[in-house]
PDB file of C-alpha atoms in Angstrom:
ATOM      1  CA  UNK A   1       0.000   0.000   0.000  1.00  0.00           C
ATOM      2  CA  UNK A   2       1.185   3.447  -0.937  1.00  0.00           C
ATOM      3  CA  UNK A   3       0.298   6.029   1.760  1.00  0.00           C
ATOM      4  CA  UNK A   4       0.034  10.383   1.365  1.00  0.00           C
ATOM      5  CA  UNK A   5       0.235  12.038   4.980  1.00  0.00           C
ATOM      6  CA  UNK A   6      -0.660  15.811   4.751  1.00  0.00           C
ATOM      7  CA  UNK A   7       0.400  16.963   8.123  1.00  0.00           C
ATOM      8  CA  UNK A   8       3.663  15.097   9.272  1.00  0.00           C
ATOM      9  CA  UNK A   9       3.771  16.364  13.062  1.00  0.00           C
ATOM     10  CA  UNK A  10       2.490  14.648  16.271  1.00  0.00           C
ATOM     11  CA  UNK A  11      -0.142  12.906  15.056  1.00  0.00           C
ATOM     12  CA  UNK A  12       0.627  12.426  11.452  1.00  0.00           C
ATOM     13  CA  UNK A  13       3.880  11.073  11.867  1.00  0.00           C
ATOM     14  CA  UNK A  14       3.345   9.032  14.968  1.00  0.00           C
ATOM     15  CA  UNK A  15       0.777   7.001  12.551  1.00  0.00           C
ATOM     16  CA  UNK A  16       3.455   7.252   9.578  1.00  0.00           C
ATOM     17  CA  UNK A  17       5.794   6.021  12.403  1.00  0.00           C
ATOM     18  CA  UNK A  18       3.796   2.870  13.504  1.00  0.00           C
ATOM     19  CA  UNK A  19       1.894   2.537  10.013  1.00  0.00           C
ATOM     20  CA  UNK A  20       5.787   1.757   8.503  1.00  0.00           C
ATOM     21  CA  UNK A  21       6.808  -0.093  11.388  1.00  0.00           C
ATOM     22  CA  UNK A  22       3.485  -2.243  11.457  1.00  0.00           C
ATOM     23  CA  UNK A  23       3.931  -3.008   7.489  1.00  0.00           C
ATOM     24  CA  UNK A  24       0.969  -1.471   6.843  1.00  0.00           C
ATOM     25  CA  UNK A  25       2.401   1.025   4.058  1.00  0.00           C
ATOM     26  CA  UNK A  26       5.366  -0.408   1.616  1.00  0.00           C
ATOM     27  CA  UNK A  27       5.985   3.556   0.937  1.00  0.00           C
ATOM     28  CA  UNK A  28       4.837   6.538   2.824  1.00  0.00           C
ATOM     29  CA  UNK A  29       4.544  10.093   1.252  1.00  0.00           C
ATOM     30  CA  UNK A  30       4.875  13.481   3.377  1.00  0.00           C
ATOM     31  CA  UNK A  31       3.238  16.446   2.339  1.00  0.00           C
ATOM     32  CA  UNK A  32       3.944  19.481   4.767  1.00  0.00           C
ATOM     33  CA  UNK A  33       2.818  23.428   4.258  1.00  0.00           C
ATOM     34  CA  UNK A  34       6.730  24.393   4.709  1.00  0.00           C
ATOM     35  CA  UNK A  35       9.841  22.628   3.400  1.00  0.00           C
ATOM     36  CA  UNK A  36      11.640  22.639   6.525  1.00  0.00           C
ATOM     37  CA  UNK A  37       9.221  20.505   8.471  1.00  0.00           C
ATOM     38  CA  UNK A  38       9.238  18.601   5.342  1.00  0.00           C
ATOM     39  CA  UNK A  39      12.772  17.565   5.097  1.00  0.00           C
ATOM     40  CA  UNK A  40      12.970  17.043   9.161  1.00  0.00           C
ATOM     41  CA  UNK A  41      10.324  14.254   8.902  1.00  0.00           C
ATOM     42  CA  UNK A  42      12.564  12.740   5.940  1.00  0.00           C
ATOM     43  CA  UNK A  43      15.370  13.119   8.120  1.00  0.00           C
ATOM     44  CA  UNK A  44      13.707  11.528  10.854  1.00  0.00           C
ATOM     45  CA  UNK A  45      12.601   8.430   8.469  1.00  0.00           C
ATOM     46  CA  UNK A  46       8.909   9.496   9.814  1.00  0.00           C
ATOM     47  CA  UNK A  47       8.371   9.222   5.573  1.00  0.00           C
ATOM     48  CA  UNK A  48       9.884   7.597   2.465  1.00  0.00           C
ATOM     49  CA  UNK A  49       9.514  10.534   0.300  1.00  0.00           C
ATOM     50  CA  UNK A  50       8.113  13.958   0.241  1.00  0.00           C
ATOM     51  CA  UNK A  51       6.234  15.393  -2.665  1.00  0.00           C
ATOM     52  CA  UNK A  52       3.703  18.125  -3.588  1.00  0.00           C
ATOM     53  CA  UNK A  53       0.446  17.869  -2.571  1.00  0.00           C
ATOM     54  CA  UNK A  54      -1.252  16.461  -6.277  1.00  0.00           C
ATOM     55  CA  UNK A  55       1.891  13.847  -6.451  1.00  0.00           C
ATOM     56  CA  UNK A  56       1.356  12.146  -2.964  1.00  0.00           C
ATOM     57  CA  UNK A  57      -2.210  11.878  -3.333  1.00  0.00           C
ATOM     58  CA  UNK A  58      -2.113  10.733  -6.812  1.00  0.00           C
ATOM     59  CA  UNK A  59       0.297   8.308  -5.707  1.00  0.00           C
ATOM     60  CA  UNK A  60      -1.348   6.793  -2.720  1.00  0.00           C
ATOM     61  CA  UNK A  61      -4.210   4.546  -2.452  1.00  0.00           C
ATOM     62  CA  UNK A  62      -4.870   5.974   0.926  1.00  0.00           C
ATOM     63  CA  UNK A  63      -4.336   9.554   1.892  1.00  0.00           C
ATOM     64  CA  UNK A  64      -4.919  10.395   5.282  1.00  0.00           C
ATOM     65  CA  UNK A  65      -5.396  14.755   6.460  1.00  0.00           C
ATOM     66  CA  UNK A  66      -3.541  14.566   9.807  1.00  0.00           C
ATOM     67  CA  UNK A  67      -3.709  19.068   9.954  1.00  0.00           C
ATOM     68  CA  UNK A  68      -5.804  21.632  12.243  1.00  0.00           C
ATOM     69  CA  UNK A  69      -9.589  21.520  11.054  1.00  0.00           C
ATOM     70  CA  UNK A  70      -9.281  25.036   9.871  1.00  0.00           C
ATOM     71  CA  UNK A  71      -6.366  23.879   7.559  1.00  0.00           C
ATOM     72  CA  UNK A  72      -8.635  20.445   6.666  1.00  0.00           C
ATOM     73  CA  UNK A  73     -11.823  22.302   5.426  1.00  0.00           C
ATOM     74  CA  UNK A  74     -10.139  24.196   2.251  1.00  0.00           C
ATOM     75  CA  UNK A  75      -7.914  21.184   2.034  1.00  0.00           C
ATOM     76  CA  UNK A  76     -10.418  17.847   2.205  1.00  0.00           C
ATOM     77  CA  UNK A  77     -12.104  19.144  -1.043  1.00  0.00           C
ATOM     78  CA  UNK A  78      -9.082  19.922  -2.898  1.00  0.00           C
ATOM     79  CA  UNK A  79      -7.746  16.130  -1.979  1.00  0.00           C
ATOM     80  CA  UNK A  80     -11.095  14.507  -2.766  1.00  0.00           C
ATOM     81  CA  UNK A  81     -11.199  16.227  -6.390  1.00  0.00           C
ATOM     82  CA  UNK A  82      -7.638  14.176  -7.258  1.00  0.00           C
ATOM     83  CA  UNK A  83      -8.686  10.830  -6.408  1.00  0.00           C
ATOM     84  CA  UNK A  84     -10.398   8.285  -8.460  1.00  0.00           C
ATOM     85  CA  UNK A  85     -12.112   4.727  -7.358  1.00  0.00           C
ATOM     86  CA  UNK A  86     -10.329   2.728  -5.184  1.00  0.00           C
ATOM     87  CA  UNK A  87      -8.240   5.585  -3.282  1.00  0.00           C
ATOM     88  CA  UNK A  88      -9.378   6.451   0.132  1.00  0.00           C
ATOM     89  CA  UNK A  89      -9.297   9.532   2.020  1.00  0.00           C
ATOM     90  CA  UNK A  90      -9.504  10.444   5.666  1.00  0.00           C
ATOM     91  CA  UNK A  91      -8.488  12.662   8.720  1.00  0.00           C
ATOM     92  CA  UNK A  92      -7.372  12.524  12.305  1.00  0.00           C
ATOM     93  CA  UNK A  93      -9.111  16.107  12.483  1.00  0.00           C
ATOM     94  CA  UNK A  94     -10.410  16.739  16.180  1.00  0.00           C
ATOM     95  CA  UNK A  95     -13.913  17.649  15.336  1.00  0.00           C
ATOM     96  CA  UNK A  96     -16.095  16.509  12.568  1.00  0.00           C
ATOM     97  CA  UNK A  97     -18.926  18.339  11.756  1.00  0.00           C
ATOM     98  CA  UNK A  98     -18.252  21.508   9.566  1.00  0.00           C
ATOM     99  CA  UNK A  99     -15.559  18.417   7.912  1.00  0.00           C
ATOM    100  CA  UNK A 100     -18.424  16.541   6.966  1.00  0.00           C
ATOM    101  CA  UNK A 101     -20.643  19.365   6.176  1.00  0.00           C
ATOM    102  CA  UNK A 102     -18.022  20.937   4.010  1.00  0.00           C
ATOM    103  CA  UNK A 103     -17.822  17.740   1.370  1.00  0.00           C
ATOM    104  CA  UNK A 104     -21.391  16.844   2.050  1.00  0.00           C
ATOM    105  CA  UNK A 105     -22.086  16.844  -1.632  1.00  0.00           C
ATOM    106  CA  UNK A 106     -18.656  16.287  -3.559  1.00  0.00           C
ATOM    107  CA  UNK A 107     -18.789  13.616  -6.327  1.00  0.00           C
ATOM    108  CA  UNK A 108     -16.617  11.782  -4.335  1.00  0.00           C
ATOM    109  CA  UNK A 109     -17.686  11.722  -0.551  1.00  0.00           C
ATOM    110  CA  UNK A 110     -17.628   8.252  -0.809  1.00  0.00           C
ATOM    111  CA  UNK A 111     -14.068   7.993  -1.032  1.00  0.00           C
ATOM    112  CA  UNK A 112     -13.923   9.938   2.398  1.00  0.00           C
ATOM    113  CA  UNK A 113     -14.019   8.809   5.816  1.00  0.00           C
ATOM    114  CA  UNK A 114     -14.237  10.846   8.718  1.00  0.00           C
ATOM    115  CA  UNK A 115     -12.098   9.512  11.660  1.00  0.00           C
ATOM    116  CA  UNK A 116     -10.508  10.539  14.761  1.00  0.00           C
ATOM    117  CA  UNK A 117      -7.493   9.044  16.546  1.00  0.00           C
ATOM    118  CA  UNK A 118      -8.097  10.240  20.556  1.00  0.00           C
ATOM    119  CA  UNK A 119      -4.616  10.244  21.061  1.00  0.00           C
ATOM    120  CA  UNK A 120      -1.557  13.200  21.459  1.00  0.00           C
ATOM    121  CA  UNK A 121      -0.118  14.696  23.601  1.00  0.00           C
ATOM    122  CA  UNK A 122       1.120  19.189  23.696  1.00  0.00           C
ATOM    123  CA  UNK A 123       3.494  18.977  21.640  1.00  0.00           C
ATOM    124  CA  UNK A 124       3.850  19.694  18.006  1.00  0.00           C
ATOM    125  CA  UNK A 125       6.251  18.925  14.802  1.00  0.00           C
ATOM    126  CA  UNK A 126       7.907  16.002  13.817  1.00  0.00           C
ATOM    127  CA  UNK A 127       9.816  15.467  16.648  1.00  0.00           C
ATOM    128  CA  UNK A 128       7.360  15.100  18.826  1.00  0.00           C
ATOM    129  CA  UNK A 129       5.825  11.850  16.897  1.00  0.00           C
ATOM    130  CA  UNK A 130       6.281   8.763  18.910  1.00  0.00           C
ATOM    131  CA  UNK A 131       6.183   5.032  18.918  1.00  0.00           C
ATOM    132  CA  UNK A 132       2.996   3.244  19.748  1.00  0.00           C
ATOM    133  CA  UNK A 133       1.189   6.826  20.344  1.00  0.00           C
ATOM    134  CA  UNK A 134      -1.615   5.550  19.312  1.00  0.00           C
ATOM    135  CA  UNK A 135      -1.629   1.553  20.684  1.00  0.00           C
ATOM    136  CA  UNK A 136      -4.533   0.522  22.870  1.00  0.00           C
ATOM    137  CA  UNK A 137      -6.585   3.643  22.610  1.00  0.00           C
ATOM    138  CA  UNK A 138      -9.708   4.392  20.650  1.00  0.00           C
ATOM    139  CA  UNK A 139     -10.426   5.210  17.180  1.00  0.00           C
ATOM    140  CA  UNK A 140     -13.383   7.101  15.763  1.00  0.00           C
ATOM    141  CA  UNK A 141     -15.022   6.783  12.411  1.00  0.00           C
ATOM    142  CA  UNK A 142     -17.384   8.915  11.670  1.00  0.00           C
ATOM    143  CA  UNK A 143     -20.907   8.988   8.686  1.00  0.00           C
ATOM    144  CA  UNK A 144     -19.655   5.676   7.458  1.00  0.00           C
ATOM    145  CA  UNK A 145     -23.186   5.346   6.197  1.00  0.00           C
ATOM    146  CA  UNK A 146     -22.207   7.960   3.933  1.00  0.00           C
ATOM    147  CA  UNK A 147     -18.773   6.403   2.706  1.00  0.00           C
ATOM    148  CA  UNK A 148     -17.881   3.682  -0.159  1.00  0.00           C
ATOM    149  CA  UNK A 149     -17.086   0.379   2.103  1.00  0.00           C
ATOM    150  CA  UNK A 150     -14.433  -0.452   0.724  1.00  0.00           C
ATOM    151  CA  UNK A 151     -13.106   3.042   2.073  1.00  0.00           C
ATOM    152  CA  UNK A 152     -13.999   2.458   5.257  1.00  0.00           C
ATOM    153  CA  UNK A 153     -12.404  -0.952   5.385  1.00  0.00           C
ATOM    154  CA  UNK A 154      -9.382   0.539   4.382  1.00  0.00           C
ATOM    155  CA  UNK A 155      -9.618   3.225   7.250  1.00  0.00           C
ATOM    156  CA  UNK A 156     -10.697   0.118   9.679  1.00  0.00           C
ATOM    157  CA  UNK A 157      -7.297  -1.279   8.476  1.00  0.00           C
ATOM    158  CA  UNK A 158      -5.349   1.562   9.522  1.00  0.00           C
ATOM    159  CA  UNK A 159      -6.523   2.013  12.942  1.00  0.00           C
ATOM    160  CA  UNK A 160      -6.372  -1.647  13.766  1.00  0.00           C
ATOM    161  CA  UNK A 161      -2.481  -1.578  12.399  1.00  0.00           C
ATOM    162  CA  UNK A 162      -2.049   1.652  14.856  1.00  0.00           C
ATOM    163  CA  UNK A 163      -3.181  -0.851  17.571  1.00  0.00           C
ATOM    164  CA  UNK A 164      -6.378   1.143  18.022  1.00  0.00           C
ATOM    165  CA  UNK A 165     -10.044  -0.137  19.355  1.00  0.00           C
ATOM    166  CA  UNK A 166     -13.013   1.212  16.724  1.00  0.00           C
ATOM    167  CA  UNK A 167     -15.976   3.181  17.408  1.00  0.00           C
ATOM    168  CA  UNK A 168     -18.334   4.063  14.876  1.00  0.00           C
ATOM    169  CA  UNK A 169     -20.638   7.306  15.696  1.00  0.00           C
ATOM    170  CA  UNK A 170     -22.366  10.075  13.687  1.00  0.00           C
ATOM    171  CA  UNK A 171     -20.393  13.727  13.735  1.00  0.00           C
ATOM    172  CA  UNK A 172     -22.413  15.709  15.865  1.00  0.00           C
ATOM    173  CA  UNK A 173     -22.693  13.110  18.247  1.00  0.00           C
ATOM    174  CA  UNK A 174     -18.972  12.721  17.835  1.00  0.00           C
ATOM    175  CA  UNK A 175     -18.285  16.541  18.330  1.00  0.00           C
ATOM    176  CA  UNK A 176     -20.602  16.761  21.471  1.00  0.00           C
ATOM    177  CA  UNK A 177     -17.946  13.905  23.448  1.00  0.00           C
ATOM    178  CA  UNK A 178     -14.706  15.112  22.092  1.00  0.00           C
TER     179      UNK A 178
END
């Protein structure tokens, strides 16, 4: 499996960390907003590669937002608009509503699914991602009613290889616990 992460700090490379270290990706992509942060998680063998935003995701079969929710919601629709059938998008955002509301009718919602790791810790940037961040806690998906199942089977997959127990809830309900 080929694998995009948009956001390589805590949480994004903690799961690139674990995700490379469980197998679950044969090559992992970085995409970061500045080149320094970039080239640290390269450094730092959090990724294989890094690459432009339209590369990675063209490149990956599963592409997964790990940024702010302000950054996601200009960002989610701009991702879903590259990929075709059989590529799977989601996020680790930390609240899911105005996510889901933003790509509520995009040609290809399906190919999304809205998920939340509740895991981190305060700190920030690739050196702050960590082994096993993840391991033993739990991991929200979100709508799946509304996503292809294959998607969310792929998304399943990732959160079981980050060691993490599933819950499946709708956003707001989601949004009201978190």
């Amino acid at each position: 499996m080929q694998l995009a992460v948009i956001g390589m700090g805590l949480i994004g490379g903690s799961a690139a960390l674990d995700l490379k270290r469980a197998g679950f990706a044969e090559r992992i992509i970085g995409v970061g907003r500045r080149p320094e942060t970039a080239a640290e998680a390269l450094r730092l063998g959090l990724v294989d590669a890094v690459a432009p935003l339209e590369e990675a995701v063209a490149a990956a079969d599963l592409t997964i937002l790990a940024v702010p929710v302000d950054a996601a919601l200009p960002l989610l629709p701009r991702v879903l608009d590259q990929v075709g059938e059989g590529q799977t998008v989601t996020d680790m955002c930390s609240t899911k509503r105005t996510l889901m509301a933003a790509v509520a009718g995009h040609p290809r919602r399906a190919r999304f699914v809205g998920s939340h790791p509740m895991a981190g810790t305060e700190n920030s940037g690739p050196r702050a991602a960590q082994p096993d961040l993840f391991r033993g806690k739990i991991g929200i998906l979100c709508d799946t009613e509304a996503s292809a199942p294959d998607a969310v089977a792929a998304v399943e997959g990732l959160y079981r290889a980050l060691g993490m127990r599933l819950v499946r809830m709708d956003a707001a309900r989601h949004d009201l616990h978190t």
